CSV table of C-alpha atoms in Angstrom, one decimal:
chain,number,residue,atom,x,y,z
A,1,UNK,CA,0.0,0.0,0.0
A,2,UNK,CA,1.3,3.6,-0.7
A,3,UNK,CA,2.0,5.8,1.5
A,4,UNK,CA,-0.7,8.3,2.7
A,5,UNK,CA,2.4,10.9,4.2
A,6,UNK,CA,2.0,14.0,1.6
A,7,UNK,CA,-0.4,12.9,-0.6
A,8,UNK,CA,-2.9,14.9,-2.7
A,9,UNK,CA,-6.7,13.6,-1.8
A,10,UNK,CA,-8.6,14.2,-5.8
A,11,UNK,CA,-10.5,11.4,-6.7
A,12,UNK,CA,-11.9,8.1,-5.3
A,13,UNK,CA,-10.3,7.0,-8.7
A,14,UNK,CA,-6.9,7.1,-7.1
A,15,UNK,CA,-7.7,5.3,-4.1
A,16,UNK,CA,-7.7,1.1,-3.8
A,17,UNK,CA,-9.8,-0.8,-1.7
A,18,UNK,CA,-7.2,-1.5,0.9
A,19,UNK,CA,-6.3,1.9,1.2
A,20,UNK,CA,-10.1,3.2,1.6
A,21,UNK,CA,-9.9,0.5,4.5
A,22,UNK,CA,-6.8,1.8,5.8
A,23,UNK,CA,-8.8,5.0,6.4
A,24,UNK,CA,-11.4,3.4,8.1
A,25,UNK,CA,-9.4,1.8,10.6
A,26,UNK,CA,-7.4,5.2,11.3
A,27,UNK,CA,-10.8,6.5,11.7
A,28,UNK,CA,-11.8,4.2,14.2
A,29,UNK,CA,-9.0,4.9,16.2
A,30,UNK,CA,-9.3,9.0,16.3
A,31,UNK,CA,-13.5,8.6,16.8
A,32,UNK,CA,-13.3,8.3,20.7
A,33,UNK,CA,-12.0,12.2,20.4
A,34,UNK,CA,-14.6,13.0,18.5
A,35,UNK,CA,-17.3,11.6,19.7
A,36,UNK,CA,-16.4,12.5,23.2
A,37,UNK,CA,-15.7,16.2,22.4
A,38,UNK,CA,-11.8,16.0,23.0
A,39,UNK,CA,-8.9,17.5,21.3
A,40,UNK,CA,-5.7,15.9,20.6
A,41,UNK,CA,-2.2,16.7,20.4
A,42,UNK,CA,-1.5,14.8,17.3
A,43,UNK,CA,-1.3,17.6,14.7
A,44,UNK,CA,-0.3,20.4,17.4
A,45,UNK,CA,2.4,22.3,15.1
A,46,UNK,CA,0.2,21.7,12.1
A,47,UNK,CA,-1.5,24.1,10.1
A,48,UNK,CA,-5.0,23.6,7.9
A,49,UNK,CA,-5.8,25.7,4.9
A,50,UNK,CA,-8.7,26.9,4.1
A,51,UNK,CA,-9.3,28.0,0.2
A,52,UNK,CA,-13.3,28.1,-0.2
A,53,UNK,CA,-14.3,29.1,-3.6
A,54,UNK,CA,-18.2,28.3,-3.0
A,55,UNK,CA,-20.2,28.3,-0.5
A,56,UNK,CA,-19.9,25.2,2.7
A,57,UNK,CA,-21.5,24.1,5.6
A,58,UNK,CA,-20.6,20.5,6.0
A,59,UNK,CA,-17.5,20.0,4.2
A,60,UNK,CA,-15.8,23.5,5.3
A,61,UNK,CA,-16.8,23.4,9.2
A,62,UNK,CA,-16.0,19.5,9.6
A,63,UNK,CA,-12.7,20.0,8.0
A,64,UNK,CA,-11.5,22.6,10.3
A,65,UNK,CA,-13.6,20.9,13.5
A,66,UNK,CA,-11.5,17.5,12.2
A,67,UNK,CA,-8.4,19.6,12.7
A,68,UNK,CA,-9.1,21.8,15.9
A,69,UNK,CA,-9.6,17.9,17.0
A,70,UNK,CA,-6.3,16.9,16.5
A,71,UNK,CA,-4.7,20.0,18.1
A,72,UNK,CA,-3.8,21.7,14.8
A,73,UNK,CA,-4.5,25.7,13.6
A,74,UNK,CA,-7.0,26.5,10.7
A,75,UNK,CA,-6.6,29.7,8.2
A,76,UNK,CA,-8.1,30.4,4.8
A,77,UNK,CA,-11.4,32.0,3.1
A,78,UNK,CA,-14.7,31.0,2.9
A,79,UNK,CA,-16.0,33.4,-0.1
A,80,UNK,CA,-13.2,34.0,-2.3
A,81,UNK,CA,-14.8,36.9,-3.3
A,82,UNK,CA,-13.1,38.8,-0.1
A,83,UNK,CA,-10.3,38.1,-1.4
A,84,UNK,CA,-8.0,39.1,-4.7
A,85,UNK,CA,-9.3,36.0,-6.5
A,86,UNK,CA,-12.5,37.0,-6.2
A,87,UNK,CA,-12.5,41.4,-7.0
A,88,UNK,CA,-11.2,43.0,-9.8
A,89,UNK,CA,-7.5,41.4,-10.1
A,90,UNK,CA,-8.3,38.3,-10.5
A,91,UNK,CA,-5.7,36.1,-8.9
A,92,UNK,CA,-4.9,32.9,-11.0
A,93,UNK,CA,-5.3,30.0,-9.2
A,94,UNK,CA,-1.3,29.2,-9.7
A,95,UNK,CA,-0.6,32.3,-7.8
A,96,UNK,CA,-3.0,32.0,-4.7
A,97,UNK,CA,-1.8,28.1,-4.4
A,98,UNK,CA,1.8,29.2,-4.1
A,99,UNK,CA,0.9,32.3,-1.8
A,100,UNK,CA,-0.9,29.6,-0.1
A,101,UNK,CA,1.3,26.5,0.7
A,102,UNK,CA,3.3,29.4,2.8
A,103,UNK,CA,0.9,29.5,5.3
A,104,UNK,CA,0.0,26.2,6.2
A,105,UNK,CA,0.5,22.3,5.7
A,106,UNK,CA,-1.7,21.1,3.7
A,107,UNK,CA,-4.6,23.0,1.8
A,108,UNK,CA,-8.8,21.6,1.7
A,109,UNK,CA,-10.3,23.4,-1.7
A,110,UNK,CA,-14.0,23.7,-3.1
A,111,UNK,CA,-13.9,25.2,-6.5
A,112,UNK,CA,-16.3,25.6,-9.0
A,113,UNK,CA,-14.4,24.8,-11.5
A,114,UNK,CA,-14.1,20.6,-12.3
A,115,UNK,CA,-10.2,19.8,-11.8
A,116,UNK,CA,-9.1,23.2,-10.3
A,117,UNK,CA,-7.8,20.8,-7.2
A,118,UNK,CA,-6.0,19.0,-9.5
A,119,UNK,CA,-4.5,21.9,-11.1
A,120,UNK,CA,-3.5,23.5,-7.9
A,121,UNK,CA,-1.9,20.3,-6.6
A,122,UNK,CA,0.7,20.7,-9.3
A,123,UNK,CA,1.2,24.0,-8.4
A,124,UNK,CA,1.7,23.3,-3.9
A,125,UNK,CA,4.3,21.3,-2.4
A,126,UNK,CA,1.9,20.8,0.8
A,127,UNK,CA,-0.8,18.1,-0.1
A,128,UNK,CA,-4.4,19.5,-1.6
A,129,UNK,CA,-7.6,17.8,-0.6
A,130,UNK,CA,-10.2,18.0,-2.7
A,131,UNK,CA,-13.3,19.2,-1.2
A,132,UNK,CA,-15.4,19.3,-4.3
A,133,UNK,CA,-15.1,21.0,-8.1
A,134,UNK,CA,-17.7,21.6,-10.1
A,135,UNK,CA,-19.3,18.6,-11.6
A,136,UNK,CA,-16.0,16.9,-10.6
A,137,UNK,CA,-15.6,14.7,-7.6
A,138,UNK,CA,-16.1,14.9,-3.9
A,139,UNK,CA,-14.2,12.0,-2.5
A,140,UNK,CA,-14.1,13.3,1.5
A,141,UNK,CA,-17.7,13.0,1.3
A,142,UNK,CA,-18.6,9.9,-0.3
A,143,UNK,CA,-15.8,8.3,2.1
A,144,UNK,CA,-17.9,9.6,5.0
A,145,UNK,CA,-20.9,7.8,3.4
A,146,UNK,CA,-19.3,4.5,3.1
A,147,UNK,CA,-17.9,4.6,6.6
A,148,UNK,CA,-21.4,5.3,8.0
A,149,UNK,CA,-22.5,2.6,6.2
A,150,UNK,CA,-19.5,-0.2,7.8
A,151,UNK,CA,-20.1,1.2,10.5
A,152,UNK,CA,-23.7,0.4,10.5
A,153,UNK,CA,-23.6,-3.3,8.8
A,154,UNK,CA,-20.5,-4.1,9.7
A,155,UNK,CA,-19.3,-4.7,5.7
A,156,UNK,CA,-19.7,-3.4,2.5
A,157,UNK,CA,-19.4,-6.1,0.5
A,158,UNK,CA,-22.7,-7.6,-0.6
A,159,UNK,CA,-25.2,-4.5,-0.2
A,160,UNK,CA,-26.8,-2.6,-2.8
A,161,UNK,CA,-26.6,0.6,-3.1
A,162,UNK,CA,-29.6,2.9,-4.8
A,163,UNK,CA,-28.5,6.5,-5.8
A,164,UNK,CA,-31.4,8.8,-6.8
A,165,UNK,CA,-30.8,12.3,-8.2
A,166,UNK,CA,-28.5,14.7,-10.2
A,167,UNK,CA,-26.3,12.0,-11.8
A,168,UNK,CA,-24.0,15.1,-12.6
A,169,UNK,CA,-23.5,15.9,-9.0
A,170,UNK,CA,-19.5,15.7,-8.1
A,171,UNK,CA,-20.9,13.3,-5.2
A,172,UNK,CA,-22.3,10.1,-7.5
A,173,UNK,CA,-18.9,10.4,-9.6
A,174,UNK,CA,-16.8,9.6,-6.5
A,175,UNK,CA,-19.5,6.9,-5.0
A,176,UNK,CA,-19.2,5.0,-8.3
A,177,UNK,CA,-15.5,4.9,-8.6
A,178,UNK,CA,-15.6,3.7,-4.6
A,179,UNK,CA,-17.7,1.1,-5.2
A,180,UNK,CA,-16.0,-0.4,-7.8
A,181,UNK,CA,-13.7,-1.5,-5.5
A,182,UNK,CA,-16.0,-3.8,-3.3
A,183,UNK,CA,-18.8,-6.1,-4.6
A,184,UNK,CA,-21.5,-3.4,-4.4
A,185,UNK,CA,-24.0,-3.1,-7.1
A,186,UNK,CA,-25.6,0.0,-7.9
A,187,UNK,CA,-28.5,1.5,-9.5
A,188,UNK,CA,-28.8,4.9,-10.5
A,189,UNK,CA,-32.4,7.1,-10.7
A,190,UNK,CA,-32.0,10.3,-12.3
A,191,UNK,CA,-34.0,12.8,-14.6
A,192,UNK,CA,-33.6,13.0,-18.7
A,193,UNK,CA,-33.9,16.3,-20.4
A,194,UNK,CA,-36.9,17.6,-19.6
A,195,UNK,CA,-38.4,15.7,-16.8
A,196,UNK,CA,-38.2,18.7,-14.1
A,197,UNK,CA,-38.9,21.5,-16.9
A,198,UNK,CA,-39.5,21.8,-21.1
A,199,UNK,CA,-35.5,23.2,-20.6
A,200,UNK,CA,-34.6,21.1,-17.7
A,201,UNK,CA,-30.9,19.4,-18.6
A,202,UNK,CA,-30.0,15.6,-18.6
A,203,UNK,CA,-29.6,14.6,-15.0
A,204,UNK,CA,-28.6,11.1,-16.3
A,205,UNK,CA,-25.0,9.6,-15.4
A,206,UNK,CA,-22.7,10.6,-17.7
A,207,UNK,CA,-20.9,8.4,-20.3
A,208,UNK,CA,-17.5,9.1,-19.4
A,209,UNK,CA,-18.3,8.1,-15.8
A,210,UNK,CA,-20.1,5.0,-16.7
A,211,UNK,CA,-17.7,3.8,-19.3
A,212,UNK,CA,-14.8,4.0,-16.4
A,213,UNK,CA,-17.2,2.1,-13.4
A,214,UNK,CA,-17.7,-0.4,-16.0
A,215,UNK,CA,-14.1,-0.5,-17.0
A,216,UNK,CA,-13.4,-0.8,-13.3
A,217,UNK,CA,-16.0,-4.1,-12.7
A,218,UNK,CA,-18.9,-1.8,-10.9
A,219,UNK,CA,-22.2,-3.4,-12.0
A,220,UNK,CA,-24.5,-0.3,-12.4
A,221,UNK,CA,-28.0,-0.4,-13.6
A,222,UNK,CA,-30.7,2.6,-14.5
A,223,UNK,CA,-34.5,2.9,-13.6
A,224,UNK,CA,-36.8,5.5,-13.9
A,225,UNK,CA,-38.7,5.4,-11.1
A,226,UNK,CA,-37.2,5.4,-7.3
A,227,UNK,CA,-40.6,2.9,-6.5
A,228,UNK,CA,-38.9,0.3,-9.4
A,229,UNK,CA,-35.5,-0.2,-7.6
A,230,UNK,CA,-35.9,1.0,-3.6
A,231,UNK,CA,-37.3,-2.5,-2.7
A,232,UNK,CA,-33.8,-4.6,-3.2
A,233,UNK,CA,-31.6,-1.8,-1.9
A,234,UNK,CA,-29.4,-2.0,1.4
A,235,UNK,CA,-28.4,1.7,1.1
A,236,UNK,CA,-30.4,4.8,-0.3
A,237,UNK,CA,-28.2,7.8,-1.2
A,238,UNK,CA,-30.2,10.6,-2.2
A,239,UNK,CA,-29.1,14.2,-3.8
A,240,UNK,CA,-31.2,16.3,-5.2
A,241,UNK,CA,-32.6,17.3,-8.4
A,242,UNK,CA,-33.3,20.7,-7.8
A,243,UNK,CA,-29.8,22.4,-7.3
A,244,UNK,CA,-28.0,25.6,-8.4
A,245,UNK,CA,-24.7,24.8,-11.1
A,246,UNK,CA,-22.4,23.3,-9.7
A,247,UNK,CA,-20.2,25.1,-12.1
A,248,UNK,CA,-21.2,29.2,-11.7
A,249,UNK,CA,-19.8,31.0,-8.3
A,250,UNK,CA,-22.0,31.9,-5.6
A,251,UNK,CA,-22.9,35.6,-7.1
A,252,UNK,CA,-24.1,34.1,-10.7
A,253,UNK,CA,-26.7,31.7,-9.3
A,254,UNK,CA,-27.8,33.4,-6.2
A,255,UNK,CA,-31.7,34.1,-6.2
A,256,UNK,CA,-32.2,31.6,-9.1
A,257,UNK,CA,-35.7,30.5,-9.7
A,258,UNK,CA,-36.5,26.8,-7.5
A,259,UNK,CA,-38.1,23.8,-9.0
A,260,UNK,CA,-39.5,21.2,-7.4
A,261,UNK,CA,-39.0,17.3,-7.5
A,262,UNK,CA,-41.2,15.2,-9.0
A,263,UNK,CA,-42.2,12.1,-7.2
A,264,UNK,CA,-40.1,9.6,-9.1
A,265,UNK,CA,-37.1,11.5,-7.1
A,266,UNK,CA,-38.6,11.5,-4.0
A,267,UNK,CA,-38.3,9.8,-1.2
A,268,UNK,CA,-40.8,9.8,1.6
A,269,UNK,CA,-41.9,8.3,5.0
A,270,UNK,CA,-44.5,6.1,3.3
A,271,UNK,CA,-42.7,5.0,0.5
A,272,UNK,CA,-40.0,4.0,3.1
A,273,UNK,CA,-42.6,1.8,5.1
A,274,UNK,CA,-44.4,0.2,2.2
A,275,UNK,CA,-41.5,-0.5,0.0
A,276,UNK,CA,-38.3,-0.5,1.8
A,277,UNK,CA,-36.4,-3.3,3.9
A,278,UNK,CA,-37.1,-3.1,7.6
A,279,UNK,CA,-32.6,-2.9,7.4
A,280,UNK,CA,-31.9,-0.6,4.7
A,281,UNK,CA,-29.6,2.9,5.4
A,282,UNK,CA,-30.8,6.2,3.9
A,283,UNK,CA,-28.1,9.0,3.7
A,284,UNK,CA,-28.1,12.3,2.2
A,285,UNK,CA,-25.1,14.3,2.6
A,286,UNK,CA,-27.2,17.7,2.7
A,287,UNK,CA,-28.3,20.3,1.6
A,288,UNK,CA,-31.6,19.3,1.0
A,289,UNK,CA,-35.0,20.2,-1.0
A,290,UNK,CA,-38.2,18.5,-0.8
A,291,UNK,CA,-36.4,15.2,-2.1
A,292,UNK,CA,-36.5,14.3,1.5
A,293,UNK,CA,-39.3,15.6,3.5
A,294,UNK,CA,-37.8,16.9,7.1
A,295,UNK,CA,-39.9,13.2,8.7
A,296,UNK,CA,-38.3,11.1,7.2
A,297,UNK,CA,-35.3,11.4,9.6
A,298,UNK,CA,-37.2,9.9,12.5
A,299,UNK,CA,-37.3,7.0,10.8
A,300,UNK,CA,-35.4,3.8,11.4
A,301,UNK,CA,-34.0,3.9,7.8
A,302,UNK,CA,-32.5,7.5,8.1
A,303,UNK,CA,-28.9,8.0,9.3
A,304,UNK,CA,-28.2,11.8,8.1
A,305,UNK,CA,-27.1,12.8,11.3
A,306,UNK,CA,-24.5,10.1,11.9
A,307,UNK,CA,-23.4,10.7,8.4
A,308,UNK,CA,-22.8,14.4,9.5
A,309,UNK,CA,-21.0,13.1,12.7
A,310,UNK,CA,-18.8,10.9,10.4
A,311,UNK,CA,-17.9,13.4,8.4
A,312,UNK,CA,-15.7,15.3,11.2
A,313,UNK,CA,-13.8,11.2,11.9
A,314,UNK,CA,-13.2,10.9,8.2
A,315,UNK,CA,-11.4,14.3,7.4
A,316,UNK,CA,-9.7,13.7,10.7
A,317,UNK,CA,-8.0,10.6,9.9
A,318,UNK,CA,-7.3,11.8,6.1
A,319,UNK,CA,-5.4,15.2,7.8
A,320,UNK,CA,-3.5,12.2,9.9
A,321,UNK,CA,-2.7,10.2,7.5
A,322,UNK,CA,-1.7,12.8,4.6
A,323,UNK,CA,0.3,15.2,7.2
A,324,UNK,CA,2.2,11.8,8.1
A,325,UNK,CA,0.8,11.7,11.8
A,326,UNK,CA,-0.5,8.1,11.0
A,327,UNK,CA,0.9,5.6,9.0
């Protein structure tokens, strides 16, 4: 297995199955602190970087509570546009990455733009963590979501996952290329061309992404209808359908007119109860529409909460491992 010591986090693409274990069982170790709401030591003269070029709740806060955990210091920006990125200059991205690797050890960036991480990770010498771009890839969070679910059932092997919405969403790009590496079939439910609106886009998976699960051994299957497939799935991931572009800044889709999700997209408290097994896990990573109604987490299926909670154990055992605190 490679080691993790100064490695850039990008895609789920990069990553093998024993070394999305190896994360797991790091994580496992550093969750005591977590969950009992005590700091560490371990990164003490360690610094996190910050470089936010949309907006976060999740991702952002549970990265720098994942280091405040460990003992480390957190700078950066939340909007670039306070800063010379974002106002009339312009800062390349080349430049702010080098001005940036001189304040801290390793740098966590969301960018609209799909491979701006990977571009700015040949520009650092501290190691860049993706933390979503564009229609990209969001591997910190999908690695949450598979740890919530071994944490709850013990494996991963064996279950089947059901992903309903946006198929272009930077989330179900990383999901597939994780699952490809255990035996975990999947079936997608997304939106064509015009199923929200006359002018609403494709929502389907891409081709690229499906030619490269199926080039990896993922068994993926499509259905049009979230009532067709729910019945034989172990885990529900749902995102929604009714989302600003993931590619435009903050300032270009602010106040843009809201949709709403048609059923097939939706998934509720009864179509939980009449359809779903007794056992299956329902995640979302959040934010959320009406794709799932606010009482459907007091439900046995849902586990958003723990999800968010994982999130913090994840990120803390990925600033470990990649700052070389854990081997």
């Amino acid at each position: 297995m490679r080691s993790f010591q100064g490695r850039d986090i990008l895609s789920l693409e990069d990553f093998d199955r024993q070394e999305i274990q190896r994360i797991f069982e790091v994580a496992d170790q550093l969750a005591p602190h977590a969950r009992n709401r005590r700091n560490t030591d371990l990164l003490r003269h360690k610094t996190l970087v910050t470089a936010f070029y949309q907006p976060s709740t999740r991702t952002r806060l549970s990265h720098e509570a994942a280091m405040h955990r460990l003992g480390g210091a957190v700078t950066g920006f939340s909007n670039a546009r306070s800063t010379r990125a974002g106002d009339y200059y312009q800062e390349s991205l080349a430049d702010t990455v080098r001005m940036l690797e001189n304040y801290g050890d390793v740098i966590v960036m969301r960018h609209f733009q799909e491979g701006a991480p990977r571009e700015a990770a040949q520009w650092s010498s501290v190691p860049v963590i993706n933390a979503g771009d564009g229609w990209g890839e969001h591997p910190t969070q999908v690695l949450t979501d598979l740890y919530t679910v071994q944490r709850e059932r013990g494996r991963l092997d064996g279950l089947r996952w059901l992903a309903v919405g946006d198929m272009r969403m930077r989330t179900m790009h990383s999901l597939g290329h994780a699952l490809a590496q255990f035996d975990c079939p999947l079936t997608l439910v997304a939106p064509p061309a015009g199923a929200l609106f006359p002018d609403s886009p494709d929502m389907r998976m891409p081709e690229r992404y499906k030619e490269a699960f199926a080039r990896d051994g993922l068994l993926v299957s499509e259905a049009e209808h979230v009532e067709e497939a729910i019945a034989e799935a172990d885990v529900i991931l749902v995102e929604p359908v009714v989302q600003p572009d993931y590619t435009l800044a903050y300032h270009e889709v602010d106040g843009a007119p809201k949709a709403t999700t048609p059923a097939n997209y939706r998934i509720t408290r009864e179509l939980l109860a009449s359809r779903a097994k007794s056992d299956a896990i329902l995640l979302h990573s959040l934010p959320r529409m009406d794709e799932l109604p606010p009482d459907v987490d007091r439900t046995r299926w849902s586990r958003l909460w723990q999800e968010s909670a994982n999130g913090v154990v994840v990120r803390m055992a990925l600033l470990a491992l990649v700052l070389g605190a854990m081997e």
